[in-house]
Every structure is written in structure tokens, then in C-alpha cells.
Short mmCIF file of C-alpha atoms (C1' of nucleotides) in Angstrom, two decimals:
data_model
loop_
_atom_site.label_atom_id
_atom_site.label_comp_id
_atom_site.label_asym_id
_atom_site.label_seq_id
_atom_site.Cartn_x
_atom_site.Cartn_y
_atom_site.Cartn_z
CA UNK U 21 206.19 83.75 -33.21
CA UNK U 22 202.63 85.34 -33.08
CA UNK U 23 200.21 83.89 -30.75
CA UNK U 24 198.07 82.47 -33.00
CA UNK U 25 200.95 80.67 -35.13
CA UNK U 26 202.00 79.04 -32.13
CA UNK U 27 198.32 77.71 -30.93
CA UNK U 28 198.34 76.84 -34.68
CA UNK U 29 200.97 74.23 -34.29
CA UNK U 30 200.11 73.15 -31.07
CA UNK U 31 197.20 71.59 -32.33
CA UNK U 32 199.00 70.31 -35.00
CA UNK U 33 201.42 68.68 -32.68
CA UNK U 34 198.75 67.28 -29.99
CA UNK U 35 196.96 65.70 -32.66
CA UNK U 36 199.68 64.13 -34.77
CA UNK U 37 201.52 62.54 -32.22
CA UNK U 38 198.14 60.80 -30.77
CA UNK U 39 197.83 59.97 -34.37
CA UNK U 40 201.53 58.62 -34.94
CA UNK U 41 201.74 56.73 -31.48
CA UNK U 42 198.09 55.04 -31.89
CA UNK U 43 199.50 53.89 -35.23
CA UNK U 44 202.83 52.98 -34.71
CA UNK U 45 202.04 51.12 -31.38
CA UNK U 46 199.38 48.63 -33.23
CA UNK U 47 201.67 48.43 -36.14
CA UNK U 48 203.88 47.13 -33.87
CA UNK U 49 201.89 45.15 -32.11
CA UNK U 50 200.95 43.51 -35.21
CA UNK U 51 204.68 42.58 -36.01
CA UNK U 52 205.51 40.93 -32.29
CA UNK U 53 201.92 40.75 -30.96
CA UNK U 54 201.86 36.97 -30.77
CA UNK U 55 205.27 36.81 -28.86
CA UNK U 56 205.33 39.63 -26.50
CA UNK U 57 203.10 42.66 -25.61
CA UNK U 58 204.73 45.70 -26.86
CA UNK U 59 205.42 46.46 -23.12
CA UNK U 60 207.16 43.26 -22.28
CA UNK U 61 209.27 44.28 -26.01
CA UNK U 62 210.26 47.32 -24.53
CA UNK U 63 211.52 46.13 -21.25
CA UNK U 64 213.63 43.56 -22.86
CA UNK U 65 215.03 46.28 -25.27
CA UNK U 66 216.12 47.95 -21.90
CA UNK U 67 217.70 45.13 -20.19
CA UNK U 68 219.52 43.49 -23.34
CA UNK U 69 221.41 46.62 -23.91
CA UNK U 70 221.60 47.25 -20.16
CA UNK U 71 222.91 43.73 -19.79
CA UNK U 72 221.97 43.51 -16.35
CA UNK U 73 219.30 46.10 -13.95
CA UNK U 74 217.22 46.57 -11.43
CA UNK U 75 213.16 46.82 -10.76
CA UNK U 76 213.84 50.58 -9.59
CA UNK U 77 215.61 51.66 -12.38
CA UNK U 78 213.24 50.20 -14.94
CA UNK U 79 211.04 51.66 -12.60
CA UNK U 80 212.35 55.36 -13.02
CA UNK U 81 212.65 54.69 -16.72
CA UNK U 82 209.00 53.60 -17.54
CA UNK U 83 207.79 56.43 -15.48
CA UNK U 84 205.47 53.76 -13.40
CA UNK U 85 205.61 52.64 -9.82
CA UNK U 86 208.00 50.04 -8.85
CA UNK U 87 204.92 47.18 -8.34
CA UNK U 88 203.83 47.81 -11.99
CA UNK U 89 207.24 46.75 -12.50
CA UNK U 90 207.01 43.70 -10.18
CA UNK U 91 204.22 42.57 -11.81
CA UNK U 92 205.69 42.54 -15.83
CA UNK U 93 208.74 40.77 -14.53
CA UNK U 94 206.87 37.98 -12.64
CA UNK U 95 205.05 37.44 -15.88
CA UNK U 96 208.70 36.90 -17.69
CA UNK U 97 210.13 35.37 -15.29
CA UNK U 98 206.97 32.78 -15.27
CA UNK U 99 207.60 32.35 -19.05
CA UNK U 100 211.54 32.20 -18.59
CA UNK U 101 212.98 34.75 -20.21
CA UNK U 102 213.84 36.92 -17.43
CA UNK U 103 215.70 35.71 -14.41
CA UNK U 104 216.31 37.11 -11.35
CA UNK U 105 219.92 37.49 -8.86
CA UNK U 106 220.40 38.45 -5.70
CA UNK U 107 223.42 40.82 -5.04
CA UNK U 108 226.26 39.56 -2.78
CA UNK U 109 226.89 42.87 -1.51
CA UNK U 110 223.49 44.47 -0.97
CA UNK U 111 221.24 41.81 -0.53
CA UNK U 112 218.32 43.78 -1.20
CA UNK U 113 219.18 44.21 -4.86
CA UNK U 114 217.94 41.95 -7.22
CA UNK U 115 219.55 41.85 -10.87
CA UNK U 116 217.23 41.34 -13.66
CA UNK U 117 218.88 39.73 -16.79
CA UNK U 118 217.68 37.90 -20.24
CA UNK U 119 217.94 33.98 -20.13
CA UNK U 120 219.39 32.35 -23.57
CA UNK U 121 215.47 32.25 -24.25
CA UNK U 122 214.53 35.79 -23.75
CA UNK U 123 217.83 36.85 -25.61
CA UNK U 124 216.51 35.18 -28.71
CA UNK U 125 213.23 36.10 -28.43
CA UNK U 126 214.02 39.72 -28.43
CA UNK U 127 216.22 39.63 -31.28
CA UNK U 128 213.73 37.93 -33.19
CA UNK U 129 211.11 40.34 -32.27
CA UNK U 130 213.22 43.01 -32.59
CA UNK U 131 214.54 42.65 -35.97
CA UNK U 132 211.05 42.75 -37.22
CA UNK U 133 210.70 45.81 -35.10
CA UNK U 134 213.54 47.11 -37.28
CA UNK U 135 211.76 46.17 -40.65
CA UNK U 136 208.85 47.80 -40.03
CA UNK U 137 210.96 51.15 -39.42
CA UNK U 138 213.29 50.84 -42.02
CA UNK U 139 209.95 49.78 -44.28
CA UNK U 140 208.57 53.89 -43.03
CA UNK U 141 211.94 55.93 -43.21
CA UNK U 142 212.90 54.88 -46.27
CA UNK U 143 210.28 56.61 -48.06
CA UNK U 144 211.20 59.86 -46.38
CA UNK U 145 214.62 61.50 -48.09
CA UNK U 146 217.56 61.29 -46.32
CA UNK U 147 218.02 64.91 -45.48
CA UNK U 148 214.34 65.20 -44.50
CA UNK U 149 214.66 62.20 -42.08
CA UNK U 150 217.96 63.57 -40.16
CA UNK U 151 216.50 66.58 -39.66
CA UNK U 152 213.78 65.47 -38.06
CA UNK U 153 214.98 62.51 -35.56
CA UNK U 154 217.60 65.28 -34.60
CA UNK U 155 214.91 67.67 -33.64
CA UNK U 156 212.98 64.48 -32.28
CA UNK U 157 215.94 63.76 -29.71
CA UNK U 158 216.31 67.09 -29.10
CA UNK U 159 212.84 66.99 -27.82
CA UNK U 160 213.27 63.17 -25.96
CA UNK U 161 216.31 65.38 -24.02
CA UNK U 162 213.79 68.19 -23.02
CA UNK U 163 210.95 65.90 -21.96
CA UNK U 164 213.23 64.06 -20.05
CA UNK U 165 214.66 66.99 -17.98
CA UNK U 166 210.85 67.90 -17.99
CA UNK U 167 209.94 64.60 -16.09
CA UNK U 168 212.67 65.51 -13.26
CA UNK U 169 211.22 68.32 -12.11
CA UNK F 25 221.57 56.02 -48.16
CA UNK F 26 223.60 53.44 -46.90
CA UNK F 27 222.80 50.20 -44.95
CA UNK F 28 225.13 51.50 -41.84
CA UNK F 29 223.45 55.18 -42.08
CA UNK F 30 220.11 53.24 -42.43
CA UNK F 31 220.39 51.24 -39.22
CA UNK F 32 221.68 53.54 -37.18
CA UNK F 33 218.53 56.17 -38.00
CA UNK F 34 216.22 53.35 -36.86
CA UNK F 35 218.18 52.64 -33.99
CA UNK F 36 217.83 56.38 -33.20
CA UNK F 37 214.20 56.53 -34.29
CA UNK F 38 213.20 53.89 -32.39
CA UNK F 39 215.07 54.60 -29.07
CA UNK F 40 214.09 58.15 -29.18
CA UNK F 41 210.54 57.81 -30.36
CA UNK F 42 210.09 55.60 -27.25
CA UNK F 43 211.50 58.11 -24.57
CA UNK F 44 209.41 60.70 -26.24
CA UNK F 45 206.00 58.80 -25.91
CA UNK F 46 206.68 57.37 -22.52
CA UNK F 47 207.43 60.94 -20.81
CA UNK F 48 205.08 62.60 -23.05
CA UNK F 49 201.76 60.66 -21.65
CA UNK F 50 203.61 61.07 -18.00
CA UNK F 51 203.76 64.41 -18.11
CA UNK F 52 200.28 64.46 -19.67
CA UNK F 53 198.37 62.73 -16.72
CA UNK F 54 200.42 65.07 -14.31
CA UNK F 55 198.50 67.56 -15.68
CA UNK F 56 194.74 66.16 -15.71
CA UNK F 57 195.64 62.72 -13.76
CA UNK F 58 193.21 63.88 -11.40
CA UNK F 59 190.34 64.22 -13.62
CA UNK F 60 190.95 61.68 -16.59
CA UNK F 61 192.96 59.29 -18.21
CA UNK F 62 195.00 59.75 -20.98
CA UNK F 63 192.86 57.82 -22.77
CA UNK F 64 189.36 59.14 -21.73
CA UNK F 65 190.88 62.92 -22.36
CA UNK F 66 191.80 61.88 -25.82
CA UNK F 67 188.48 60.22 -26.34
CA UNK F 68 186.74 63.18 -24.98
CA UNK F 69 188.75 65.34 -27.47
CA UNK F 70 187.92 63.25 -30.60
CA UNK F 71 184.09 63.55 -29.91
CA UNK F 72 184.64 67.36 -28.80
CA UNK F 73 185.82 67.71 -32.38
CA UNK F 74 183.38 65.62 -34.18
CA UNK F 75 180.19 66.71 -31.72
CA UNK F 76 178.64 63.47 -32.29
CA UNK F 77 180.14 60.02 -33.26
CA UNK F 78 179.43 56.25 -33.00
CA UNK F 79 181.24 53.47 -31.28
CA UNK F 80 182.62 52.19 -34.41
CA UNK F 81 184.19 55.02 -35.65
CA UNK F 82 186.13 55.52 -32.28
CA UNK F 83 187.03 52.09 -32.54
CA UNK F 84 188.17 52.05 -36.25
CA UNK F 85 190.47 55.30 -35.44
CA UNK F 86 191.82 54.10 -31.75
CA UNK F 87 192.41 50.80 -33.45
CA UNK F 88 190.60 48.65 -31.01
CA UNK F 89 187.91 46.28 -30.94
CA UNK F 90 184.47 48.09 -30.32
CA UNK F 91 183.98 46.42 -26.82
CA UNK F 92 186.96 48.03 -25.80
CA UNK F 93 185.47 51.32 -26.30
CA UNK F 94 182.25 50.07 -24.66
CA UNK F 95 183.49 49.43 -22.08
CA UNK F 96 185.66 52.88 -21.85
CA UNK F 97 182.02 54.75 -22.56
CA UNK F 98 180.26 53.12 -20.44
CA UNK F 99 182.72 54.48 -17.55
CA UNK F 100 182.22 58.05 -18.98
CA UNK F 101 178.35 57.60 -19.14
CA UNK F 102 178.51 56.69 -15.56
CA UNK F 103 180.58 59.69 -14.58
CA UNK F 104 178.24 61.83 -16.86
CA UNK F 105 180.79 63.32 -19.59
CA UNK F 106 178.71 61.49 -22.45
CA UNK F 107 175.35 60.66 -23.65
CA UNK F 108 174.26 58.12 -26.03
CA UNK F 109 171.16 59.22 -28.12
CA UNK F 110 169.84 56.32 -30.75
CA UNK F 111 169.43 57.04 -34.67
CA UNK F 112 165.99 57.14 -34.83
CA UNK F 113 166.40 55.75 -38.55
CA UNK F 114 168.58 52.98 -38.13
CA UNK F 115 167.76 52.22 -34.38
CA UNK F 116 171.11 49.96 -34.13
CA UNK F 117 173.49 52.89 -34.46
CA UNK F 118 174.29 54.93 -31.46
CA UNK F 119 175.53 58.25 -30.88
CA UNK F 120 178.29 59.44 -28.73
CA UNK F 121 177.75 63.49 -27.43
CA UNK F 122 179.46 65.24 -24.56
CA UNK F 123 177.13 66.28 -21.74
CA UNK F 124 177.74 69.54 -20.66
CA UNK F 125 179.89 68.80 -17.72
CA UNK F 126 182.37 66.55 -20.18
CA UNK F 127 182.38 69.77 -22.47
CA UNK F 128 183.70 71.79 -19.37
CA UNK F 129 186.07 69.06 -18.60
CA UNK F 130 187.45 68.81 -21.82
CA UNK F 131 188.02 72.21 -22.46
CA UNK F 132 189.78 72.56 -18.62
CA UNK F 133 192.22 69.28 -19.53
CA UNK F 134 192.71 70.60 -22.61
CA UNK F 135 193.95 73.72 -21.79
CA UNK F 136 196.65 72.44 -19.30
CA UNK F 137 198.19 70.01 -22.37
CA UNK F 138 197.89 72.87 -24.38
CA UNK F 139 200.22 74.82 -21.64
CA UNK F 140 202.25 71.77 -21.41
CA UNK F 141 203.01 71.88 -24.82
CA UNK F 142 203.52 75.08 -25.42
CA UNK F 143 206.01 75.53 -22.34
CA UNK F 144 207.75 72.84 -24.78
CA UNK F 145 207.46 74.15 -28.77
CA UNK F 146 208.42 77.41 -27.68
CA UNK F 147 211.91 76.60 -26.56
CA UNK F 148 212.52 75.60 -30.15
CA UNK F 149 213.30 77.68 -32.56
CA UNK F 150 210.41 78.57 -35.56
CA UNK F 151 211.40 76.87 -38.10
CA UNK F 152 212.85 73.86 -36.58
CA UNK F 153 209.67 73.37 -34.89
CA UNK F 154 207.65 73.91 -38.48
CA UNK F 155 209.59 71.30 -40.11
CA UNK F 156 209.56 68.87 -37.36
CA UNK F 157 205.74 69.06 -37.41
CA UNK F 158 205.50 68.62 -41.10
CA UNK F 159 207.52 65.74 -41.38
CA UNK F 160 205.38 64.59 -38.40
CA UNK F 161 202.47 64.69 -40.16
CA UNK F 162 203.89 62.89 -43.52
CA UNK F 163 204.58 60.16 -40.97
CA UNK F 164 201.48 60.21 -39.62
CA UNK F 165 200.04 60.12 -43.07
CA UNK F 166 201.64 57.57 -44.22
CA UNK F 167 201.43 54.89 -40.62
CA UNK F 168 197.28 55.70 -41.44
CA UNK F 169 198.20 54.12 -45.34
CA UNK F 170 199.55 51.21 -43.43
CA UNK F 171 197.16 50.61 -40.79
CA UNK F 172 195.34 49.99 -43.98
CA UNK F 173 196.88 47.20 -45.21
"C1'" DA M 4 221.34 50.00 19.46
"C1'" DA M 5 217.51 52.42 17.60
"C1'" DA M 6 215.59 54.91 13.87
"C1'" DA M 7 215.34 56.01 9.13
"C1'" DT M 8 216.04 54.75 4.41
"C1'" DT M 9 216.18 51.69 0.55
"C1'" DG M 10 214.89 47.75 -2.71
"C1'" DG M 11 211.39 44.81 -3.62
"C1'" DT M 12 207.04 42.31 -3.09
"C1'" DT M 13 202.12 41.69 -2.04
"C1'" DC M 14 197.42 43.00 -2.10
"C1'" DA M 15 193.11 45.19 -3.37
"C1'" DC M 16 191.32 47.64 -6.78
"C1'" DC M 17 191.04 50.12 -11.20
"C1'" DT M 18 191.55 50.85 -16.60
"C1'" DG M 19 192.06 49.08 -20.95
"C1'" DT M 20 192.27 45.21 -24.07
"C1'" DT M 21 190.91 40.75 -26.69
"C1'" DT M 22 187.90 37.11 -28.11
"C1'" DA M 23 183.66 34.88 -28.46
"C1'" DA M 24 178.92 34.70 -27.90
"C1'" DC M 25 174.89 37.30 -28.04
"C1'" DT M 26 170.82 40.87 -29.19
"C1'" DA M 27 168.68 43.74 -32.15
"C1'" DT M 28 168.13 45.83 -36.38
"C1'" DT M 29 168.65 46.54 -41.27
"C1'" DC M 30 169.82 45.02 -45.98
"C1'" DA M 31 169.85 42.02 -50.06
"C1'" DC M 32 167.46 39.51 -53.08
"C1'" DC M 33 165.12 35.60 -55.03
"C1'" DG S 23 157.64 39.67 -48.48
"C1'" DG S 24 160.32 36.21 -45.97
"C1'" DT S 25 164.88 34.31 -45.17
"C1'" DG S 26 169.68 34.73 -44.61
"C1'" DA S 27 173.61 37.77 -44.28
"C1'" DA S 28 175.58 41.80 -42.63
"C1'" DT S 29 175.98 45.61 -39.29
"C1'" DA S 30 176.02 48.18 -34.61
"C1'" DG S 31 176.61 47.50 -30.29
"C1'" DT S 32 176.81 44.97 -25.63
"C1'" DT S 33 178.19 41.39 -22.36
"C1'" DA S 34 181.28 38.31 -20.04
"C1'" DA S 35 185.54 35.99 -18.93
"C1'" DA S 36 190.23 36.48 -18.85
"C1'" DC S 37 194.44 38.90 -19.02
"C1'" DA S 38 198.10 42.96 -19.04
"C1'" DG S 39 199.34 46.95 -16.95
"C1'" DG S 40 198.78 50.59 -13.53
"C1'" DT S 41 198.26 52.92 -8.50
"C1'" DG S 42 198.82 53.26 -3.53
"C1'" DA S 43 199.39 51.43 0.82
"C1'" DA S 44 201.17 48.04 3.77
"C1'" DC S 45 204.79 45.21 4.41
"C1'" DC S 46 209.58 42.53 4.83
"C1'" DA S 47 214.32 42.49 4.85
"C1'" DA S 48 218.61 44.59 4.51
"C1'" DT S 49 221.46 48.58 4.96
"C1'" DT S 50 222.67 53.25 6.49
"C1'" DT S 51 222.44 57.04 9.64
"C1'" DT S 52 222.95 59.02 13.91
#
DNA sequence: AAAATTGGTTCACCTGTTTAACTATTCACC
DNA sequence: GGTGAATAGTTAAACAGGTGAACCAATTTT
């Protein structure tokens, strides 16, 4: 690729992706915004598939410093739909997990979560739409293995 | 398409487009954490483009409430990247400039995302990357039709 | 046993956000 | 042309999320 195709599309990239993430966050936020911030949505995401985790790992994950994390959980915990166990082994090591209450709270939120997406990539056509969350991992992979160095 | 294919795009879509934004803006304020926020270097950017704009307008297109952005200005006033300058017609309006120092500031941040993102798009190959960004955009498109509503 | 590391929390302080109340100005229109 | 509504922006209180440093407690290293 020439130079100038390339700072062609970087522009193009930098300013859709502002553009998509502005939009798609408040989109959310307008789906789940009375229930959760879309933070507190995303952490229960991570632990109800993770089952069970720590502050450090969802520490490492959200790129933010362990107190940030502190800080969200005490919030969830407050409201009950986090709890908190201490490990047998290592007593350092607390366990986050979802109470019955957070459980249903995400899948609630989370199914409108789902609507709203379904409601965008339906509209694209199929072929157009694989394409592009294939490239779109491709890039999550890169970014990741960005962030670790 | 069918139901199962459906679900497990948005599944992808919305797992991946998470990762994505989360190391994107970390790798982001690596580069110009120092200097700005995220948030003040894309503010800086959208009145770098437009040379002069209003309150409102940033508010409208960050989606946020105007006092928000007040407040966010008033921090970058302070640190002398931006003037405000009344309408002389309609003395309630007020416009946003960069000084000269949040000119140089901008263009410096701005350079190192535009590294950043080129040390990314390049490892792609052309055409993936074109049609990735197109799609992009038809997304972005259509989340702005929605914000809408 | 002492020193270093690890997992988490606390604290002070900052940025960004909302909502409601407020100021100042302009517009609509009878 | 004066009154009421609308518009542009600010202020203030309250909250969510973030950093960095200091800290506690438990575990690992040596």
C-alpha cells in the first residue's frame, strides 16, 4: 500500500471507531441504564461466564488498577449481586461470584443487550457481517498481544 | 440466516467488540496519557477539525448532557488548549477554538495514535483492511440513525 | 527466621457524568 | 412592543470510575 492510501484509512479508522463506540456505548446504556452502568454490565458478563474470579484478574482484563476494581465490586456487593469468598488454601484470594440476584439481573440486562445487536446485524448481509467480525477478532487478538508488551 | 448462526454472531460481536474497545483506549492513553485524556484528545480533535464549535454541538455528537462538556472545557480553558470567544450576534452562543498551544498538542497526540494505528492496519492485508473499514462505517452510519430515535 | 512477593483494601485526589436549578439572551406573536 | 417560551450555557451536588501510594495479611523464597 502507498503511503497516502494507508494515512487515508487511518483516518477513516480513528474516526469511525470513536464514532461506533460513542454510539454503541449510549445505545446501550439506554437499554440497561436504569439497572446497571454499562461497566458494572460488563463485569458481570465476565464473572457469569467465568463462574467464579478474582479482583486481579478482572483487574488484568479491564486494563485498570486493581483498586478501580475494589471499588466497582464494593458497589455490587453493597447492592447484592456480587459476593465475595475467601479461599481455604490461599487465604489471600478472594472469589468473586454472582448471587441468585445478580444472575438474574444480568440475564435480564443482557438479553436486551442481545436485541439491540441482533436489531443492527441483521440489516447487514450475512456474508458481509462474517467477514467483518472475523477481521474484527482478528484485530481483538492483535490488540491484545499489543497490550502485553 | 438462522436463529443459531444469528446468536452466535452477536455473541461474537459483542465479546469481541468489547476486547477491542477496552485495549484500544489502553493502548491509546499509553501513548498521550501523559498529556491528555482520551477524552480531552478526542475533544481536541473534533474542534481541530471543525476550527470553531459550540458546547452544544459537542454535546449532541459525544452524546452527553452539555454540563458534562462544561465542565470538560472548563479544565482545558484552565490548562490553555481552548478559548471561548462569544457570538457577537446572538451573545448566548459560545465558541470553542484551540489556542495555539492545544493546536501543538493535538497535532503531537495525534501523531502517536496515528503511529499506533498504523503499527496495527498494516499487519493486515489491503483488502481485508478496506472492507473491514467499510463495513465499519455502514455500522457507524447506521448506530448515528439510531441514536436518532 | 527474615526478606520478598502476592492479593486485596484504603485513602486522597482526579475526570467524567447526570439532574435540577439558574442566568442571560433571543424569538414568537398577539 | 411587551410577555412568555425557547435556547445556550453554567453551576452545584452527588455519584461512578480511575490512579498511585501506603498499607495489611498471607504466602513464598532464600
Amino acid at each position: 500500500m502507498e503511503d497516502k492510501v494507508i494515512k487515508d484509512l487511518i483516518n477513516r479508522y480513528v474516526s469511525v471507531s470513536f464514532k461506533v463506540t460513542k454510539k454503541a456505548e449510549s445505545l446501550i446504556k439506554v437499554q440497561i441504564g436504569n439497572d446497571l452502568t454499562n461497566d458494572q454490565h460488563y463485569i458481570l458478563r465476565y464473572i457469569y461466564h467465568a463462574k467464579e474470579c478474582t479482583s486481579s484478574l478482572l483487574a488484568e482484563e479491564f486494563e485498570v488498577n486493581k483498586s478501580a476494581i475494589t471499588a466497582i465490586i464494593n458497589r455490587m456487593v453493597d447492592r447484592t449481586l456480587i459476593q465475595r469468598t475467601r479461599d481455604k488454601n490461599d487465604r489471600r484470594v478472594v472469589y468473586l461470584s454472582l448471587t441468585e440476584e445478580g444472575n438474574q439481573l444480568f440475564e435480564k440486562t443482557e438479553e436486551r443487550v442481545h436485541c439491540l445487536v441482533e436489531s443492527i446485524i441483521t440489516k447487514f448481509n450475512a456474508e458481509e457481517i462474517k467477514n467483518f467480525i472475523q477481521t474484527y477478532e482478528k484485530l481483538g487478538d492483535l490488540l491484545v498481544k499489543m497490550s502485553k508488551n
